[in-house]
Structures are given as C-alpha cells and as structure tokens.
Amino acid sequence: SQGYVNGGGGNQMIAYCFADVQGFSKMGSYTGNGSTDGTFVYTGFKPAFVMAKYTSGGGEDWKMMDSKRNPSNVTNKILAANTNVAEATSSYLDLLSNGFKIRSTTGSLNNSGGSYIYMAFAENPFTSSTGTPVTAR
C-alpha cells in the first residue's frame, strides 16, 4: 500500500519541489565514507545553506547547516528540520568556495557507503531568481 505517498485514506499531502539553478542552487546525492576526511560535494558555488538526509535506512533526521550561524569553518552548529530538538554542536562540515566537505563520522551525514541526498543554496548567487547571470557593478 502506498497510502503514505499518494494520499490514500484521506491523508492531506504537500510537496516541496526544488530544481538546480546554476550558481544559485544545487540538489543531488553523495556517498559517505565514514571518515573525518569525508566526501567532498561539488556545487559550483560557496553554499550558505546545506540540508542533507541519509537515505540508506531510517531513523536519521534532516540535517541543516548554514554560514550565518557559522561564519567560519568547521561548521559545527546543526538543526534537524523534522524535529523540535535544540541546536546541536559538533564538527559537521566545511563550507568551501565551490561546495562542501563532510567532517563528521555521524550516520546522519557520513556512514561508510551510505547514500545521502542534499540541497544547497549559494551565499553569493551567480544568477538571478530567473537564472539570468548577475552582472558586476
């Protein structure tokens, strides 16, 4: 039965849909390696916000990291989008000029061989909201 997915049984559903915009947003997947020298994920821009989710199994939260609460690396403040749990602190990832690098061995971000999905949004977008390249002053 797919009632949890297709609204069976009178359940109300909502979908949030995102798409890659070059220089502005990137969605994708990566494979964890279980090391503090974790996987590097190329986005093509410096992320201001990253949200990731373990997809190889259950029990892990949607993890959110950003450059506003962490203006320098290592990004160590994290929120779980699907809970009301307080902010957690540990070494999670580095926000780099062209992507992000996992620095945690936690299963929610970096199980060896684990599959993860992510979305990232740029700190200084190279494009407008319509995908038009921005120009210098």
Short mmCIF file of N, CA and C in Angstrom, two decimals:
data_model
loop_
_atom_site.label_atom_id
_atom_site.label_comp_id
_atom_site.label_asym_id
_atom_site.label_seq_id
_atom_site.Cartn_x
_atom_site.Cartn_y
_atom_site.Cartn_z
N SER A 1 0.83 -1.19 0.00
CA SER A 1 0.00 0.00 0.00
C SER A 1 0.87 1.24 0.00
N GLN A 2 0.53 2.21 -0.83
CA GLN A 2 1.29 3.45 -0.92
C GLN A 2 0.50 4.63 -0.36
N GLY A 3 -0.36 4.38 0.60
CA GLY A 3 -1.21 5.41 1.17
C GLY A 3 -0.45 6.57 1.77
N TYR A 4 0.77 6.32 2.26
CA TYR A 4 1.55 7.41 2.85
C TYR A 4 2.13 8.33 1.78
N VAL A 5 2.20 7.87 0.55
CA VAL A 5 2.80 8.64 -0.53
C VAL A 5 1.76 9.30 -1.42
N ASN A 6 0.70 8.58 -1.76
CA ASN A 6 -0.24 9.12 -2.73
C ASN A 6 -1.54 9.62 -2.12
N GLY A 7 -1.58 9.82 -0.82
CA GLY A 7 -2.75 10.44 -0.20
C GLY A 7 -3.90 9.50 0.08
N GLY A 8 -3.66 8.20 0.04
CA GLY A 8 -4.73 7.26 0.31
C GLY A 8 -5.29 7.44 1.71
N GLY A 9 -6.49 7.05 1.91
CA GLY A 9 -7.11 7.14 3.23
C GLY A 9 -7.46 8.56 3.64
N GLY A 10 -7.55 9.47 2.70
CA GLY A 10 -7.93 10.85 3.02
C GLY A 10 -6.81 11.69 3.61
N ASN A 11 -5.56 11.19 3.57
CA ASN A 11 -4.44 11.98 4.09
C ASN A 11 -4.18 13.18 3.19
N GLN A 12 -3.94 14.33 3.81
CA GLN A 12 -3.58 15.52 3.05
C GLN A 12 -2.07 15.50 2.81
N MET A 13 -1.67 15.91 1.62
CA MET A 13 -0.26 15.88 1.23
C MET A 13 0.20 17.27 0.82
N ILE A 14 1.50 17.50 0.96
CA ILE A 14 2.13 18.71 0.44
C ILE A 14 3.48 18.29 -0.13
N ALA A 15 3.88 18.92 -1.21
CA ALA A 15 5.17 18.61 -1.83
C ALA A 15 5.95 19.91 -1.99
N TYR A 16 7.22 19.87 -1.65
CA TYR A 16 8.13 20.98 -1.89
C TYR A 16 9.06 20.53 -3.00
N CYS A 17 9.06 21.25 -4.10
CA CYS A 17 9.85 20.86 -5.27
C CYS A 17 10.92 21.90 -5.54
N PHE A 18 12.14 21.45 -5.76
CA PHE A 18 13.27 22.32 -6.00
C PHE A 18 13.96 21.88 -7.27
N ALA A 19 14.70 22.80 -7.89
CA ALA A 19 15.46 22.49 -9.10
C ALA A 19 16.80 23.19 -9.03
N ASP A 20 17.79 22.60 -9.70
CA ASP A 20 19.10 23.24 -9.79
C ASP A 20 18.99 24.51 -10.61
N VAL A 21 19.62 25.57 -10.13
CA VAL A 21 19.81 26.80 -10.89
C VAL A 21 21.31 27.08 -10.80
N GLN A 22 21.99 27.00 -11.93
CA GLN A 22 23.44 27.14 -11.95
C GLN A 22 23.88 28.40 -11.22
N GLY A 23 24.80 28.23 -10.26
CA GLY A 23 25.31 29.36 -9.49
C GLY A 23 24.40 29.81 -8.36
N PHE A 24 23.25 29.17 -8.18
CA PHE A 24 22.28 29.59 -7.16
C PHE A 24 21.87 28.45 -6.23
N SER A 25 21.50 27.29 -6.81
CA SER A 25 21.05 26.16 -6.01
C SER A 25 21.49 24.86 -6.65
N LYS A 26 21.68 23.84 -5.80
CA LYS A 26 22.12 22.53 -6.29
C LYS A 26 21.49 21.46 -5.41
N MET A 27 20.91 20.45 -6.05
CA MET A 27 20.36 19.31 -5.35
C MET A 27 21.03 18.06 -5.91
N GLY A 28 21.27 17.09 -5.07
CA GLY A 28 21.92 15.89 -5.57
C GLY A 28 22.08 14.85 -4.48
N SER A 29 23.06 13.99 -4.68
CA SER A 29 23.33 12.92 -3.73
C SER A 29 24.83 12.73 -3.60
N TYR A 30 25.21 12.07 -2.52
CA TYR A 30 26.61 11.71 -2.32
C TYR A 30 26.65 10.41 -1.52
N THR A 31 27.82 9.78 -1.52
CA THR A 31 28.04 8.55 -0.76
C THR A 31 29.02 8.85 0.36
N GLY A 32 28.66 8.46 1.57
CA GLY A 32 29.53 8.68 2.72
C GLY A 32 30.73 7.76 2.71
N ASN A 33 31.80 8.17 3.43
CA ASN A 33 32.98 7.31 3.55
C ASN A 33 33.33 6.99 5.00
N GLY A 34 32.57 7.51 5.97
CA GLY A 34 32.78 7.19 7.37
C GLY A 34 34.01 7.79 8.00
N SER A 35 34.65 8.77 7.34
CA SER A 35 35.90 9.37 7.81
C SER A 35 35.70 10.85 8.15
N THR A 36 36.53 11.38 9.05
CA THR A 36 36.50 12.82 9.31
C THR A 36 37.07 13.59 8.11
N ASP A 37 37.78 12.91 7.21
CA ASP A 37 38.19 13.46 5.92
C ASP A 37 37.15 12.97 4.92
N GLY A 38 35.93 13.48 5.08
CA GLY A 38 34.77 12.94 4.37
C GLY A 38 34.66 13.34 2.92
N THR A 39 33.55 12.97 2.36
CA THR A 39 33.23 13.21 0.95
C THR A 39 33.17 14.71 0.65
N PHE A 40 33.73 15.10 -0.49
CA PHE A 40 33.59 16.47 -1.00
C PHE A 40 32.45 16.48 -2.00
N VAL A 41 31.55 17.45 -1.87
CA VAL A 41 30.42 17.59 -2.78
C VAL A 41 30.57 18.90 -3.53
N TYR A 42 30.72 18.81 -4.85
CA TYR A 42 30.87 19.99 -5.70
C TYR A 42 29.51 20.60 -6.00
N THR A 43 29.37 21.90 -5.73
CA THR A 43 28.13 22.62 -6.04
C THR A 43 28.33 23.68 -7.12
N GLY A 44 29.57 24.13 -7.30
CA GLY A 44 29.83 25.20 -8.26
C GLY A 44 29.70 26.59 -7.65
N PHE A 45 29.46 26.66 -6.35
CA PHE A 45 29.35 27.94 -5.63
C PHE A 45 29.62 27.68 -4.15
N LYS A 46 29.84 28.76 -3.39
CA LYS A 46 30.01 28.64 -1.94
C LYS A 46 28.63 28.56 -1.30
N PRO A 47 28.30 27.44 -0.67
CA PRO A 47 26.98 27.32 -0.05
C PRO A 47 26.84 28.20 1.20
N ALA A 48 25.67 28.79 1.34
CA ALA A 48 25.29 29.49 2.57
C ALA A 48 24.43 28.57 3.42
N PHE A 49 23.78 27.60 2.80
CA PHE A 49 22.85 26.69 3.47
C PHE A 49 22.94 25.32 2.82
N VAL A 50 23.04 24.28 3.65
CA VAL A 50 23.04 22.90 3.17
C VAL A 50 22.08 22.10 4.05
N MET A 51 21.23 21.32 3.42
CA MET A 51 20.38 20.37 4.14
C MET A 51 20.63 18.99 3.54
N ALA A 52 20.85 18.00 4.41
CA ALA A 52 21.16 16.64 3.94
C ALA A 52 20.34 15.62 4.72
N LYS A 53 20.13 14.46 4.05
CA LYS A 53 19.33 13.39 4.66
C LYS A 53 19.90 12.03 4.25
N TYR A 54 20.11 11.16 5.23
CA TYR A 54 20.54 9.78 5.00
C TYR A 54 19.38 9.02 4.36
N THR A 55 19.63 8.33 3.25
CA THR A 55 18.55 7.63 2.55
C THR A 55 18.75 6.12 2.48
N SER A 56 19.84 5.60 3.05
CA SER A 56 20.08 4.15 3.02
C SER A 56 19.30 3.40 4.09
N GLY A 57 18.73 4.13 5.02
CA GLY A 57 17.98 3.50 6.10
C GLY A 57 17.17 4.55 6.83
N GLY A 58 16.45 4.13 7.83
CA GLY A 58 15.60 5.06 8.58
C GLY A 58 16.27 5.57 9.83
N GLY A 59 15.55 6.40 10.54
CA GLY A 59 15.99 6.86 11.84
C GLY A 59 16.88 8.08 11.87
N GLU A 60 17.25 8.63 10.74
CA GLU A 60 18.11 9.82 10.73
C GLU A 60 17.29 11.04 10.34
N ASP A 61 17.64 12.18 10.92
CA ASP A 61 16.92 13.43 10.69
C ASP A 61 17.44 14.17 9.47
N TRP A 62 16.66 15.15 9.03
CA TRP A 62 17.09 16.11 8.01
C TRP A 62 18.01 17.10 8.70
N LYS A 63 19.29 17.14 8.34
CA LYS A 63 20.28 18.00 8.99
C LYS A 63 20.48 19.29 8.21
N MET A 64 20.44 20.43 8.91
CA MET A 64 20.60 21.75 8.28
C MET A 64 21.81 22.46 8.88
N MET A 65 22.69 22.96 8.01
CA MET A 65 23.86 23.72 8.39
C MET A 65 23.89 25.00 7.55
N ASP A 66 24.47 26.08 8.11
CA ASP A 66 24.49 27.34 7.36
C ASP A 66 25.69 28.20 7.76
N SER A 67 25.97 29.20 6.92
CA SER A 67 27.11 30.09 7.15
C SER A 67 26.77 31.27 8.05
N LYS A 68 25.52 31.51 8.36
CA LYS A 68 25.15 32.64 9.22
C LYS A 68 25.44 32.33 10.68
N ARG A 69 25.12 31.14 11.12
CA ARG A 69 25.43 30.74 12.48
C ARG A 69 26.87 30.28 12.61
N ASN A 70 27.51 29.94 11.49
CA ASN A 70 28.90 29.51 11.44
C ASN A 70 29.63 30.30 10.37
N PRO A 71 30.13 31.49 10.68
CA PRO A 71 30.80 32.29 9.66
C PRO A 71 32.16 31.76 9.23
N SER A 72 32.73 30.79 9.98
CA SER A 72 34.00 30.19 9.57
C SER A 72 33.92 28.68 9.77
N ASN A 73 34.83 27.97 9.11
CA ASN A 73 34.86 26.51 9.20
C ASN A 73 35.57 26.09 10.47
N VAL A 74 35.27 25.01 11.05
CA VAL A 74 34.37 23.99 10.61
C VAL A 74 32.94 24.37 11.05
N THR A 75 31.96 24.07 10.19
CA THR A 75 30.57 24.33 10.52
C THR A 75 30.16 23.34 11.59
N ASN A 76 29.85 23.86 12.79
CA ASN A 76 29.60 22.95 13.90
C ASN A 76 28.23 23.11 14.55
N LYS A 77 27.38 23.95 14.00
CA LYS A 77 26.03 24.11 14.53
C LYS A 77 25.06 23.50 13.54
N ILE A 78 24.16 22.66 14.05
CA ILE A 78 23.26 21.92 13.17
C ILE A 78 21.86 21.90 13.77
N LEU A 79 20.88 21.97 12.90
CA LEU A 79 19.48 21.83 13.29
C LEU A 79 18.87 20.66 12.53
N ALA A 80 17.88 20.03 13.12
CA ALA A 80 17.16 18.95 12.46
C ALA A 80 15.80 19.49 12.01
N ALA A 81 15.59 19.53 10.70
CA ALA A 81 14.39 20.15 10.13
C ALA A 81 13.10 19.46 10.55
N ASN A 82 13.16 18.19 10.86
CA ASN A 82 11.95 17.43 11.14
C ASN A 82 11.69 17.23 12.64
N THR A 83 12.42 17.93 13.49
CA THR A 83 12.22 17.79 14.93
C THR A 83 12.17 19.16 15.60
N ASN A 84 11.85 19.16 16.88
CA ASN A 84 11.91 20.40 17.67
C ASN A 84 13.08 20.36 18.64
N VAL A 85 14.08 19.52 18.36
CA VAL A 85 15.26 19.38 19.19
C VAL A 85 16.13 20.62 19.06
N ALA A 86 16.77 21.02 20.16
CA ALA A 86 17.64 22.20 20.16
C ALA A 86 18.85 21.99 19.25
N GLU A 87 19.46 23.09 18.87
CA GLU A 87 20.67 23.07 18.04
C GLU A 87 21.74 22.19 18.68
N ALA A 88 22.37 21.37 17.86
CA ALA A 88 23.47 20.51 18.31
C ALA A 88 24.79 21.09 17.84
N THR A 89 25.86 20.76 18.54
CA THR A 89 27.18 21.28 18.19
C THR A 89 28.18 20.14 18.10
N SER A 90 28.87 20.07 16.96
CA SER A 90 29.94 19.12 16.70
C SER A 90 30.57 19.54 15.38
N SER A 91 31.65 18.91 14.96
CA SER A 91 32.27 19.22 13.67
C SER A 91 31.53 18.48 12.58
N TYR A 92 30.76 19.20 11.75
CA TYR A 92 29.92 18.55 10.75
C TYR A 92 30.46 18.65 9.33
N LEU A 93 30.76 19.87 8.87
CA LEU A 93 31.26 20.02 7.50
C LEU A 93 31.95 21.35 7.33
N ASP A 94 32.69 21.46 6.23
CA ASP A 94 33.29 22.73 5.82
C ASP A 94 32.50 23.27 4.64
N LEU A 95 32.16 24.55 4.68
CA LEU A 95 31.55 25.23 3.54
C LEU A 95 32.70 25.86 2.75
N LEU A 96 32.88 25.43 1.52
CA LEU A 96 34.02 25.84 0.70
C LEU A 96 33.57 26.73 -0.45
N SER A 97 34.52 27.27 -1.19
CA SER A 97 34.21 28.20 -2.28
C SER A 97 33.44 27.55 -3.42
N ASN A 98 33.53 26.22 -3.55
CA ASN A 98 32.88 25.53 -4.66
C ASN A 98 32.07 24.30 -4.23
N GLY A 99 31.75 24.21 -2.93
CA GLY A 99 30.98 23.07 -2.46
C GLY A 99 31.11 22.90 -0.96
N PHE A 100 30.97 21.66 -0.49
CA PHE A 100 31.13 21.39 0.93
C PHE A 100 31.81 20.05 1.13
N LYS A 101 32.50 19.91 2.25
CA LYS A 101 33.22 18.69 2.59
C LYS A 101 32.77 18.22 3.96
N ILE A 102 32.35 16.96 4.03
CA ILE A 102 31.88 16.37 5.27
C ILE A 102 33.06 16.17 6.22
N ARG A 103 32.89 16.56 7.48
CA ARG A 103 33.93 16.42 8.51
C ARG A 103 33.46 15.59 9.70
N SER A 104 32.34 14.92 9.55
CA SER A 104 31.75 14.16 10.64
C SER A 104 31.69 12.68 10.28
N THR A 105 31.74 11.83 11.29
CA THR A 105 31.55 10.40 11.08
C THR A 105 30.15 9.97 11.50
N THR A 106 29.30 10.93 11.87
CA THR A 106 27.95 10.60 12.29
C THR A 106 27.15 9.98 11.16
N GLY A 107 26.30 9.02 11.49
CA GLY A 107 25.49 8.34 10.48
C GLY A 107 24.54 9.26 9.76
N SER A 108 24.16 10.36 10.39
CA SER A 108 23.22 11.27 9.73
C SER A 108 23.85 12.02 8.57
N LEU A 109 25.21 12.02 8.49
CA LEU A 109 25.89 12.71 7.38
C LEU A 109 26.95 11.88 6.67
N ASN A 110 27.45 10.80 7.29
CA ASN A 110 28.62 10.17 6.68
C ASN A 110 28.84 8.71 7.06
N ASN A 111 27.86 7.86 6.96
CA ASN A 111 28.08 6.41 7.11
C ASN A 111 28.91 5.91 5.94
N SER A 112 29.85 5.05 6.20
CA SER A 112 30.66 4.48 5.13
C SER A 112 29.76 3.72 4.16
N GLY A 113 29.75 4.14 2.90
CA GLY A 113 28.93 3.51 1.87
C GLY A 113 27.47 3.94 1.90
N GLY A 114 27.11 4.81 2.84
CA GLY A 114 25.73 5.27 2.96
C GLY A 114 25.35 6.26 1.87
N SER A 115 24.09 6.25 1.48
CA SER A 115 23.59 7.18 0.46
C SER A 115 22.89 8.36 1.14
N TYR A 116 23.11 9.55 0.60
CA TYR A 116 22.56 10.78 1.15
C TYR A 116 22.04 11.66 0.02
N ILE A 117 21.00 12.41 0.30
CA ILE A 117 20.55 13.45 -0.62
C ILE A 117 20.80 14.79 0.06
N TYR A 118 20.95 15.84 -0.76
CA TYR A 118 21.23 17.16 -0.20
C TYR A 118 20.62 18.23 -1.09
N MET A 119 20.48 19.41 -0.51
CA MET A 119 20.21 20.62 -1.29
C MET A 119 21.04 21.72 -0.69
N ALA A 120 21.56 22.58 -1.57
CA ALA A 120 22.43 23.67 -1.15
C ALA A 120 22.03 24.94 -1.88
N PHE A 121 22.15 26.06 -1.19
CA PHE A 121 21.87 27.37 -1.77
C PHE A 121 23.08 28.28 -1.59
N ALA A 122 23.39 29.09 -2.60
CA ALA A 122 24.61 29.89 -2.65
C ALA A 122 24.60 31.06 -1.68
N GLU A 123 25.79 31.36 -1.17
CA GLU A 123 25.99 32.54 -0.33
C GLU A 123 25.93 33.80 -1.17
N ASN A 124 26.56 33.80 -2.33
CA ASN A 124 26.55 34.92 -3.26
C ASN A 124 26.17 34.39 -4.63
N PRO A 125 24.86 34.32 -4.93
CA PRO A 125 24.42 33.71 -6.18
C PRO A 125 25.03 34.37 -7.42
N PHE A 126 25.36 33.52 -8.39
CA PHE A 126 25.88 33.98 -9.67
C PHE A 126 24.76 34.28 -10.65
N THR A 127 23.52 33.94 -10.28
CA THR A 127 22.38 34.15 -11.16
C THR A 127 21.22 34.77 -10.40
N SER A 128 20.30 35.36 -11.13
CA SER A 128 19.09 35.90 -10.52
C SER A 128 18.10 34.76 -10.27
N SER A 129 16.95 35.08 -9.70
CA SER A 129 15.94 34.06 -9.44
C SER A 129 15.37 33.46 -10.73
N THR A 130 15.59 34.12 -11.86
CA THR A 130 15.12 33.59 -13.15
C THR A 130 16.22 32.85 -13.91
N GLY A 131 17.43 32.75 -13.31
CA GLY A 131 18.51 32.04 -13.96
C GLY A 131 19.39 32.92 -14.82
N THR A 132 19.13 34.22 -14.86
CA THR A 132 19.94 35.16 -15.63
C THR A 132 21.23 35.46 -14.87
N PRO A 133 22.39 35.37 -15.53
CA PRO A 133 23.65 35.70 -14.83
C PRO A 133 23.63 37.14 -14.31
N VAL A 134 24.13 37.31 -13.08
CA VAL A 134 24.19 38.64 -12.50
C VAL A 134 25.40 39.36 -13.06
N THR A 135 25.34 40.67 -13.03
CA THR A 135 26.44 41.48 -13.56
C THR A 135 27.14 42.23 -12.44
N ALA A 136 28.38 42.59 -12.67
CA ALA A 136 29.14 43.36 -11.69
C ALA A 136 28.68 44.82 -11.72
N ARG A 137 28.94 45.52 -10.65
CA ARG A 137 28.58 46.94 -10.59
C ARG A 137 29.46 47.74 -11.52
#
